[in-house]
XYZ file of C-alpha atoms in Angstrom:
280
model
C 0.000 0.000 0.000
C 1.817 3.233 -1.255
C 0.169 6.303 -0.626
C 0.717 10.048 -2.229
C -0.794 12.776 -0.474
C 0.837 15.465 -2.004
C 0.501 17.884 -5.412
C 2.228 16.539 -8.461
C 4.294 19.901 -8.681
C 5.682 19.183 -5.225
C 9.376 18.776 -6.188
C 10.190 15.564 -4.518
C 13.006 14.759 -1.865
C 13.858 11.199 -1.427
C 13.014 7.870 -3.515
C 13.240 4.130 -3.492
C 13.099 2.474 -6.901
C 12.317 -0.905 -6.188
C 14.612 -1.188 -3.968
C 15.405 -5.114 -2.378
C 17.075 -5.693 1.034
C 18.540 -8.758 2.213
C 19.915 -9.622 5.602
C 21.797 -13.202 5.146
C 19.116 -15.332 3.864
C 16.648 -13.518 4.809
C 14.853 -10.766 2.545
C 13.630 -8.064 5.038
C 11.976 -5.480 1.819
C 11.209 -6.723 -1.498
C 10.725 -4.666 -4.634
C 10.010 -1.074 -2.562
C 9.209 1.901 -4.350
C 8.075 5.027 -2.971
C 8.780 8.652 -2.522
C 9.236 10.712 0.375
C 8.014 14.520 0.252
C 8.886 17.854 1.600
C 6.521 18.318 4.776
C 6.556 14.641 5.721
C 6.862 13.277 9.182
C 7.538 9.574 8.776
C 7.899 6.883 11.268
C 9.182 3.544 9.929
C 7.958 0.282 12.521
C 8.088 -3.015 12.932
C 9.264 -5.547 14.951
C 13.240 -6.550 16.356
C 15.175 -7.750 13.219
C 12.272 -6.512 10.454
C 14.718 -4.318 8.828
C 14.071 -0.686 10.188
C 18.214 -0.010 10.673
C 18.909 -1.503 7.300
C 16.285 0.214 5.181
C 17.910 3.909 6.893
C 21.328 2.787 6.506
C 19.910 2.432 2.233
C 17.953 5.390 2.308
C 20.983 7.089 3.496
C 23.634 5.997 1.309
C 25.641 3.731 3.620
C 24.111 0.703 2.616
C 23.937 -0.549 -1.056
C 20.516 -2.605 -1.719
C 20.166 -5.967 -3.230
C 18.666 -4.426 -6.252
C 16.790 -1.273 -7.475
C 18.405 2.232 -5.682
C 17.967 5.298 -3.653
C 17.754 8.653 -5.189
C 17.567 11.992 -3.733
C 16.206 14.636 -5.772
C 16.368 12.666 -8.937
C 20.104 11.652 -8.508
C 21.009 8.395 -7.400
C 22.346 8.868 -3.944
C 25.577 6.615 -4.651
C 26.410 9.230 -7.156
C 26.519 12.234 -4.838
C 30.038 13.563 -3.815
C 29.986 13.281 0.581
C 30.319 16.887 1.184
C 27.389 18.044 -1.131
C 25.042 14.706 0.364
C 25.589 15.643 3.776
C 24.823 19.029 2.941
C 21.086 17.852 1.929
C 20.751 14.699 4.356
C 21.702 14.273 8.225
C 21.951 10.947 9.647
C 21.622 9.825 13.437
C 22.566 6.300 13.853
C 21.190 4.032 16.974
C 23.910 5.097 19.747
C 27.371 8.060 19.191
C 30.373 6.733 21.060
C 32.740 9.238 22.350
C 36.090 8.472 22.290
C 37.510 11.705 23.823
C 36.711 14.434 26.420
C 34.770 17.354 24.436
C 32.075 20.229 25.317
C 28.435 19.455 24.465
C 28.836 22.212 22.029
C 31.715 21.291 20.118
C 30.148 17.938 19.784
C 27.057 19.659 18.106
C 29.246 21.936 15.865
C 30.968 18.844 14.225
C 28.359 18.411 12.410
C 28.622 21.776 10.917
C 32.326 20.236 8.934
C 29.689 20.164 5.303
C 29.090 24.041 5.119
C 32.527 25.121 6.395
C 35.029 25.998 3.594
C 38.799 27.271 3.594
C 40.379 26.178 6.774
C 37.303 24.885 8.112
C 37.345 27.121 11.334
C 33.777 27.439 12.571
C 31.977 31.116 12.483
C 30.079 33.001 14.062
C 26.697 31.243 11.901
C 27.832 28.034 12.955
C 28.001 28.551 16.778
C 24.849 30.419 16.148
C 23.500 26.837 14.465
C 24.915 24.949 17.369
C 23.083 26.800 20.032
C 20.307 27.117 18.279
C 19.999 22.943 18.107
C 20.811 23.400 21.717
C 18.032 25.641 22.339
C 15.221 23.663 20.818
C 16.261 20.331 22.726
C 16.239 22.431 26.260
C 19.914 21.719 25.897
C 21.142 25.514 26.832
C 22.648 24.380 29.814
C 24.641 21.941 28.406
C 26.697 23.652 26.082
C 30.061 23.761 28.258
C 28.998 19.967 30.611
C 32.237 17.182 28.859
C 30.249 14.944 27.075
C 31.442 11.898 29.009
C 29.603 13.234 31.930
C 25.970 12.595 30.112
C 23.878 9.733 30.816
C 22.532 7.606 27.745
C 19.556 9.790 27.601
C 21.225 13.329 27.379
C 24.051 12.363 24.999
C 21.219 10.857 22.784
C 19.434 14.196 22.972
C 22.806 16.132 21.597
C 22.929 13.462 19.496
C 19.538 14.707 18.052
C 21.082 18.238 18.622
C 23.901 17.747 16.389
C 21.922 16.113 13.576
C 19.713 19.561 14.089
C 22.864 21.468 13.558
C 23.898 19.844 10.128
C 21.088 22.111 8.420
C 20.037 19.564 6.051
C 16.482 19.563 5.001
C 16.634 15.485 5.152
C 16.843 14.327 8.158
C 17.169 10.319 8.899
C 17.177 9.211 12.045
C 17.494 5.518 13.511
C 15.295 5.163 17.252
C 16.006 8.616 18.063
C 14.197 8.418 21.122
C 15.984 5.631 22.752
C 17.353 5.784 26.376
C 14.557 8.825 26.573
C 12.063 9.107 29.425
C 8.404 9.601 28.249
C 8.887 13.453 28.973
C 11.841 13.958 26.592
C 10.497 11.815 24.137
C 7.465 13.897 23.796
C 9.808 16.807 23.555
C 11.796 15.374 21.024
C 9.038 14.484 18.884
C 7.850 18.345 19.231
C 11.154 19.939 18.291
C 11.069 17.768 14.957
C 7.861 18.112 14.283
C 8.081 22.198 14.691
C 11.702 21.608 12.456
C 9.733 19.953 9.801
C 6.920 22.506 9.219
C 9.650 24.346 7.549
C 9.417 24.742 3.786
C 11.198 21.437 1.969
C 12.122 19.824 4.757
C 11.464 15.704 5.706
C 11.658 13.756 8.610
C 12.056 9.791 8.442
C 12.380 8.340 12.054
C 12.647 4.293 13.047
C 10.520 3.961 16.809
C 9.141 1.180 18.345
C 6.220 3.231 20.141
C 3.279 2.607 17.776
C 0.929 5.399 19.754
C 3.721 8.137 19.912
C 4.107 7.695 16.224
C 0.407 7.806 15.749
C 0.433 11.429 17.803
C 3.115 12.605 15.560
C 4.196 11.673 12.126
C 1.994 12.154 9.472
C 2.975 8.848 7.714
C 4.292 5.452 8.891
C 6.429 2.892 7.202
C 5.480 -0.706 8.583
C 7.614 -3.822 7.947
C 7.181 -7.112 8.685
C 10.864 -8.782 8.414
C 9.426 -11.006 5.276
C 9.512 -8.519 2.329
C 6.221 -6.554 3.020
C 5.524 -3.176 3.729
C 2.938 -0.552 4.620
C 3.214 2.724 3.544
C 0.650 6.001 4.055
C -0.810 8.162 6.254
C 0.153 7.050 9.733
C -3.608 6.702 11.136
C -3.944 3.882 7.685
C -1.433 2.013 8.590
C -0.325 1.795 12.369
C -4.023 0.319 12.700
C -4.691 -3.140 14.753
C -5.186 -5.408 11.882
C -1.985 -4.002 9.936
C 0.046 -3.843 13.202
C -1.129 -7.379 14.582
C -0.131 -8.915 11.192
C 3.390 -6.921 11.444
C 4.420 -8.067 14.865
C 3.210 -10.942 15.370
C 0.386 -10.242 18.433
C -2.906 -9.331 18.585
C -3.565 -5.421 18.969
C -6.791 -3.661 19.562
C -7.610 0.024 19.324
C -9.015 1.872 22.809
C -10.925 5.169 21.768
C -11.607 7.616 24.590
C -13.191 11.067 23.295
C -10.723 12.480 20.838
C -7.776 9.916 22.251
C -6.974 6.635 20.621
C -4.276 4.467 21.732
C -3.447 0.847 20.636
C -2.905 -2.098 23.228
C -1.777 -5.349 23.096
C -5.298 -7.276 23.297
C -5.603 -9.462 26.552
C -4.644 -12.862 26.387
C -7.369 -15.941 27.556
C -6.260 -17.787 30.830
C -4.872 -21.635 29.531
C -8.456 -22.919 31.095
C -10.624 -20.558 29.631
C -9.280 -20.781 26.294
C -9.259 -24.625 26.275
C -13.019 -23.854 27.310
C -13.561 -21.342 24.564
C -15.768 -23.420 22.715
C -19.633 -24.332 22.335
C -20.677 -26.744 25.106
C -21.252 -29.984 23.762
């Protein structure tokens, strides 16, 4: 299911053209096509192992397919030279490991390396980027804190920072809210949300929280693990007979007022389900 929501004139930003991936023996995405357009909030689910890391790792660059190809804005993303790519796309893989002692800033200003030029001394716009990214994270404070004192949950929140600081209007990101509390997941999910209702920019996100995804992308990306996948407007496809089929366990959807949420559906004691049937 492949679903276009927006005008034909819309210039597009990223593409798969039927694009395969493998993992061993395994095919996780078979013959994939679809495009990915400016104003998009996408969340890409499924279950451990379906393929969610690989298929961002391909849409990225990093990660040649089994067959077909990624392009971004009508170029074939294997032949875009680095510096121009990560000028257009920002990636934020699954954990950043630190190898030295460096500010929380300078951290979020490496990411700044594709627009610098001579040298490659930062300037005044790029500190002005970094603290920015700061800012809209609630990450002021941070700015001078060594990055080796942060938990798992701050570093992955100037993780998200950083990625904010590249200033590409493509932004992949693999479980950006891991190692979050429910509070600064919610915040995260704001601060890209507000960073995508700027003009020709696109957000593609993996998570594993089907009813935070439902709150805030506007499309989801389901997989399975066996080749299959949902694509559309998030409320068509993170739905309980879609999701059940995806993962493997029965969902169902609780509606209170305006406020939907989906819930693993409760399982029969042994008895009563060995009961379950007409009396004889």
């Amino acid at each position: 299911m492949t679903t276009r929501t927006t005008s034909p004139s819309t210039v597009a930003t990223l593409s798969a053209q039927q694009i395969t991936l493998r993992a061993g023996e395994r095919t996780l995405l078979e013959r994939f096509t679809h495009t990915f357009y400016p104003g998009e909030v996408w969340c890409i689910a499924g279950p451990n192992g379906a393929g969610k890391t690989t298929l961002i790792s391909a849409l990225a660059g990093l990660q040649q397919p089994a067959a077909g190809q990624v392009e971004l804005d009508g170029v074939r993303v294997a032949d875009w030279p680095p510096v121009p790519l990560a000028r257009r796309r920002a990636l934020m893989p699954q954990s950043a490991h630190d190898a030295f002692s460096a500010s929380v800033l300078d951290i979020v200003m490496l990411n700044r390396f594709p627009h610098l030029a001579g040298w490659g001394w930062e300037g005044a716009a790029d500190r002005a980027a970094a603290h920015a990214a700061l800012d809209l994270l609630g990450l002021a404070s941070f700015a001078r804190r060594d990055v080796l004192s942060l938990s798992g949950g701050e570093r992955q929140r100037v993780a998200l920072a950083a990625v904010l600081c590249q200033d590409a209007p493509l932004l992949l990101l693999d479980e950006p809210l891991s190692h979050l509390d429910l509070h600064h997941q919610i915040d995260c999910l704001e601060a890209l949300t507000a960073w995508a209702s700027a003009p020709k920019r696109t957000v593609v996100f993996s998570c594993h929280d089907l009813n935070l995804a439902r709150r805030f992308a506007t499309h989801a990306l389901l997989l399975d693990g066996t080749g299959v996948a949902c694509a559309g407007p998030v409320r068509e496809v993170l739905t309980p007979t879609l999701a059940s089929r995806a993962f493997g366990y029965p969902l169902i959807l609780l509606q209170d007022g305006g406020h939907e949420a989906l819930i693993p559906a409760p399982r029969l004691p042994d008895a009563q389900r060995g009961s379950a049937g007409p009396a004889p």
